[in-house]
Amino acid sequence: MKILITGGAGFIGSNLCERLLGEGNEILCMDNFFTGSKENIAEFKDNSNFETIRHDISESFNIEADFIINLACPASVPFYQKDPLKTMKDNVFGIFNVMENARRLRISVLHTSTSEVYGSPSVHPQPETYNGNVNPASIRSCYDEGKRAAETIMFDYYRTYGTDIKIARVFNTYGPKMLENDGRVVSNFIVQALKGTDLTVYGDGKQNRSFCYISDLVDGIMLLKNSKKFTGPVNLGNTYEFTIIEFAKLVLSLTNSKSKIVFKDLPKDDPVQRRPDLTLAKEKLGYNPKIDIETGLKLTIEYFKKKLRV
Ligand code: UDP
């Protein structure tokens, strides 16, 4: 199958390219390299089934493919807030461009939405039926509302033209090929611990998150891709839940680091709690994440040790 992956050089995209190439697919990897990295896809450059297309998803395109997986959008808080209007364009213009290409070719689109569509949730854990608690005027809204609009646009293509859609709501994910300066908590804490600098806990560290290892997320995306007559949206992630302070202590112990924990201001509108309800993913896709947090963190720590040469 010839698969167009937008955002294919990013953290999730490049891990997905690897899996899909391994299964014999042809990959067209589209990226504007804003947060995607050439290093992430360097290992595929001699594979005749792999092709890179430098293109910005907010500009229209016409590309022959059998299936599209849309991942194109800066996804970490500091990066998506750098240029909020561009983030909104990537989400809204981007999904229009993806859906037009798919409608013309009569092919399916799998889109990675986000747990951020739930905003700062008052229901915990979050099932897909929870409609969220999102502030449209927040500094996070360019991403949250952009992703919500993208889901709406997809469902309107589905209802208007019958275009086949599959929507995954991706919760916090970590693993090899994250950017060192990504700004997410997992990469920040590991890099800080390995460099021996202070671990920066935002707020009092009592907010919680659940973390999913990348191979489990890729499993979920593959199950959704291969599913029939299921639009989602469906949550993908892991249910291991930590307060950020507990998580900092775990990273310190797994890296044997002498770094200290320091407290910094909590970013505005930072959600207090987040954990996926995976009932639907289990029922419809047989999704069952396997990698426990210690195993996943050890693999990620090894990756960053090599990258940072420490
Ligand atoms: N966070 C932190 N220190 C950091 C980076 C993030 O304490 O160096 C916190 C952040 O405030 C949030 C949680 O960790 O409560 C997860 O942040 P991340 O940016 O990884 O993902 P989010 O779930 O906010 O999209």
XYZ file of C-alpha atoms and ligand atoms in Angstrom:
335
model
C 0.000 0.000 0.000
C 1.238 3.525 -0.799
C 0.752 5.588 2.364
C 1.135 9.347 2.627
C 2.225 10.276 6.157
C 2.039 13.996 6.840
C 4.387 14.962 9.645
C 6.316 11.771 8.880
C 9.664 13.097 10.155
C 8.318 13.902 13.622
C 8.489 11.778 16.761
C 5.357 9.694 16.153
C 5.602 9.953 12.353
C 9.101 8.527 12.059
C 8.278 5.634 14.419
C 5.198 4.920 12.314
C 7.235 5.075 9.068
C 9.507 2.382 10.517
C 6.583 0.062 11.341
C 4.836 0.575 7.999
C 8.033 0.105 5.979
C 8.689 -3.093 7.935
C 5.303 -4.368 6.785
C 6.236 -3.766 3.130
C 4.359 -0.520 2.510
C 5.536 2.327 0.325
C 5.844 5.569 2.333
C 5.519 9.126 1.119
C 6.774 11.144 4.066
C 5.593 14.762 3.960
C 7.077 17.271 6.398
C 7.945 20.969 6.576
C 10.718 20.152 9.092
C 9.530 22.725 11.631
C 9.554 20.136 14.421
C 10.257 17.089 12.263
C 13.917 16.150 11.934
C 15.975 14.712 9.080
C 17.877 12.662 11.642
C 14.647 10.805 12.514
C 14.266 9.534 8.944
C 17.955 9.230 7.980
C 17.861 5.445 8.455
C 15.220 5.065 5.707
C 16.970 7.073 2.998
C 18.361 4.006 1.183
C 15.027 2.188 1.299
C 13.487 2.316 -2.179
C 10.017 2.235 -0.581
C 10.649 5.546 1.195
C 10.319 9.007 -0.311
C 10.489 12.421 1.389
C 8.341 15.356 0.287
C 9.184 18.761 1.775
C 5.821 20.493 1.918
C 3.821 22.526 4.413
C 0.430 20.942 5.056
C -1.303 24.333 5.256
C -0.680 24.692 1.494
C -2.788 22.531 -0.828
C -1.344 19.440 -2.484
C -2.288 16.731 -4.935
C -0.520 13.464 -4.226
C -1.378 9.956 -5.403
C -1.655 7.541 -2.490
C -3.841 4.673 -1.219
C -4.182 5.947 2.358
C -3.308 9.087 4.341
C -2.161 9.303 7.941
C -2.222 12.886 9.173
C 0.174 13.802 11.968
C 1.300 17.208 10.756
C 1.193 19.785 13.547
C 3.671 20.927 16.189
C 2.452 19.069 19.278
C 4.488 20.154 22.290
C 3.277 23.159 24.278
C 6.298 25.475 23.639
C 6.399 24.659 19.911
C 2.689 25.005 19.178
C 2.609 28.288 21.108
C 5.582 29.755 19.187
C 3.378 30.765 16.272
C -0.238 30.177 17.343
C -1.804 31.418 14.109
C 0.335 29.000 12.118
C -0.671 26.174 14.500
C -4.331 26.931 13.796
C -3.627 26.995 10.033
C -1.819 23.642 10.229
C -4.870 22.169 11.910
C -7.648 23.770 9.908
C -6.190 24.486 6.450
C -4.140 21.312 6.859
C -7.123 19.032 7.392
C -9.022 20.682 4.505
C -6.032 19.931 2.237
C -5.784 16.344 3.495
C -9.531 15.740 3.125
C -9.683 17.275 -0.367
C -6.856 15.006 -1.504
C -8.642 12.003 0.035
C -12.051 12.926 -1.381
C -10.610 13.271 -4.890
C -8.891 9.884 -4.689
C -11.676 8.207 -2.658
C -9.183 7.009 -0.046
C -9.286 6.805 3.758
C -7.721 9.239 6.215
C -6.471 8.383 9.683
C -6.028 11.556 11.708
C -4.201 11.912 15.013
C -6.279 14.158 17.199
C -5.355 14.698 20.826
C -6.391 14.400 24.454
C -6.202 18.216 24.413
C -9.698 18.187 22.872
C -10.864 17.474 26.445
C -9.178 20.694 27.643
C -8.885 20.817 31.422
C -11.226 17.890 32.064
C -13.732 17.787 34.883
C -14.439 14.096 34.162
C -11.656 11.648 35.038
C -10.590 9.426 33.283
C -11.817 10.831 29.979
C -14.125 8.718 27.785
C -14.735 9.754 24.155
C -18.291 10.715 25.115
C -16.989 13.529 27.341
C -17.167 16.739 25.315
C -14.423 18.528 27.188
C -13.826 21.764 29.007
C -11.932 24.031 26.632
C -11.372 27.762 26.901
C -11.520 29.181 23.343
C -9.498 32.275 24.309
C -6.570 30.570 26.018
C -2.941 30.442 24.863
C -3.509 26.672 24.449
C -6.563 27.173 22.213
C -4.644 27.400 18.928
C -3.898 23.714 19.427
C -6.946 22.535 21.413
C -9.541 24.329 19.315
C -7.580 23.694 16.108
C -7.684 19.966 16.815
C -11.380 20.138 17.745
C -12.124 21.976 14.481
C -10.143 19.358 12.536
C -12.379 16.602 13.968
C -15.469 18.622 12.986
C -14.182 19.140 9.427
C -13.462 15.415 9.088
C -16.936 14.429 10.254
C -18.469 16.963 7.836
C -16.502 15.419 4.929
C -17.711 12.009 6.087
C -21.346 13.155 6.271
C -21.240 15.265 3.088
C -19.078 13.160 0.750
C -18.824 9.794 2.509
C -15.022 10.095 2.789
C -13.739 7.335 5.071
C -12.276 8.737 8.313
C -10.563 7.315 11.372
C -9.779 9.570 14.322
C -7.396 8.695 17.161
C -7.197 10.920 20.234
C -3.586 10.561 21.285
C -2.675 10.986 24.966
C 0.819 11.825 26.300
C 3.323 9.615 24.490
C 7.094 9.295 24.874
C 10.019 7.337 23.518
C 12.975 7.391 21.137
C 13.012 10.104 18.480
C 11.500 12.782 20.711
C 13.332 16.056 20.230
C 15.843 16.867 22.950
C 14.467 20.440 23.195
C 10.858 19.410 22.626
C 9.742 20.947 25.929
C 7.578 18.018 26.993
C 7.939 16.758 30.510
C 9.410 13.346 29.611
C 12.195 14.662 27.374
C 12.860 17.645 29.671
C 13.283 15.506 32.793
C 15.423 12.835 31.099
C 17.711 15.393 29.435
C 18.005 17.398 32.662
C 18.748 14.268 34.713
C 21.389 13.064 32.241
C 23.057 16.478 32.054
C 22.961 16.874 35.841
C 20.913 20.086 35.705
C 17.824 20.820 37.821
C 14.553 19.051 36.992
C 11.985 21.778 36.371
C 8.651 20.853 37.938
C 5.952 23.332 36.935
C 3.524 24.425 39.666
C 3.424 22.213 42.767
C 3.837 19.066 40.658
C 0.528 17.632 41.908
C -1.040 17.700 38.429
C -1.136 14.254 36.877
C -0.611 12.649 33.504
C -0.468 9.111 32.131
C 2.327 8.195 29.743
C 2.262 5.805 26.791
C 5.367 4.273 25.202
C 5.647 4.930 21.474
C 5.461 1.278 20.327
C 2.113 0.900 22.119
C 0.789 4.022 20.425
C 1.994 2.747 17.034
C 0.188 -0.565 17.763
C -3.012 1.409 18.393
C -2.647 3.452 15.203
C -2.075 0.262 13.186
C -5.163 -1.389 14.719
C -7.245 1.675 13.866
C -5.794 1.856 10.343
C -6.759 -1.776 9.712
C -10.213 -1.496 11.288
C -13.333 -1.519 9.125
C -16.277 0.855 9.373
C -15.039 2.539 12.538
C -14.608 6.301 12.488
C -13.729 6.799 16.131
C -12.876 9.123 17.741
C -11.042 6.653 19.914
C -8.610 7.322 22.765
C -5.098 5.858 22.468
C -2.614 6.046 25.305
C -1.828 4.317 28.554
C -3.557 4.387 31.915
C -0.437 4.510 34.148
C -0.997 7.675 36.086
C 1.565 9.788 37.937
C 1.740 13.157 39.560
C 4.507 15.159 37.901
C 6.508 15.196 41.116
C 6.331 11.365 41.375
C 7.390 11.188 37.760
C 10.411 13.458 38.397
C 11.512 11.161 41.254
C 11.161 8.084 39.031
C 13.334 9.652 36.311
C 15.958 10.594 38.914
C 16.073 7.053 40.249
C 16.226 5.370 36.805
C 19.051 7.656 35.653
C 20.940 7.533 39.015
C 21.105 11.291 38.697
C 22.129 13.744 41.403
C 20.067 16.529 39.837
C 17.765 18.483 42.145
C 14.074 19.175 41.693
C 13.159 22.874 41.376
C 9.705 24.420 41.082
C 8.784 26.843 38.290
C 5.577 28.715 37.456
C 2.737 26.570 36.175
C 2.024 27.405 32.506
C -1.346 29.080 31.969
C -4.335 26.721 31.612
C -2.189 23.647 32.275
C -4.697 20.773 32.790
C -4.752 19.423 36.353
C -5.509 15.837 35.392
C -5.530 13.616 32.343
C -5.914 9.874 31.817
C -7.576 8.027 28.947
C -10.574 5.774 29.376
C -9.525 2.961 27.016
C -12.777 0.964 27.120
C -13.721 1.835 23.525
C -10.206 1.155 22.172
C -10.228 -2.268 23.852
C -13.723 -3.125 22.676
C -13.437 -1.925 19.048
C -9.744 -2.504 18.331
C -8.541 -5.015 20.926
C -6.022 -2.326 21.970
C -3.951 -3.254 24.986
C -0.756 -1.278 25.729
C 2.009 -3.586 26.952
C 5.081 -1.551 27.895
C 5.277 -0.624 31.574
C 6.646 2.784 32.489
C 10.023 1.576 33.794
C 10.753 -0.446 30.659
C 9.678 2.411 28.400
C 11.650 5.001 30.336
C 14.801 2.844 30.321
C 14.595 2.542 26.512
C 14.071 6.298 26.213
C 16.928 7.057 28.603
C 19.235 4.842 26.472
C 18.155 6.745 23.373
C 18.933 10.134 24.956
C 22.247 8.874 26.383
C 23.393 8.035 22.845
C 22.042 11.263 21.403
C 23.633 13.452 24.084
C 26.771 11.284 24.215
C 26.679 11.082 28.042
N 5.897 19.948 32.995
C 6.795 20.133 34.053
N 8.093 20.388 33.743
C 8.563 20.457 32.457
C 7.644 20.254 31.391
C 6.310 20.000 31.707
O 6.423 20.070 35.236
O 9.764 20.696 32.283
C 4.493 19.630 33.329
C 3.455 20.463 32.590
O 3.192 21.659 33.275
C 2.268 19.504 32.561
C 2.900 18.115 32.502
O 4.249 18.296 32.946
O 1.522 19.608 33.744
C 2.908 17.523 31.109
O 3.448 18.487 30.240
P 3.767 18.189 28.713
O 4.193 19.493 28.106
O 4.686 17.040 28.601
O 2.388 17.718 28.102
P 0.885 18.268 28.210
O 0.173 17.147 28.856
O 0.827 19.506 29.053
O 0.485 18.518 26.806
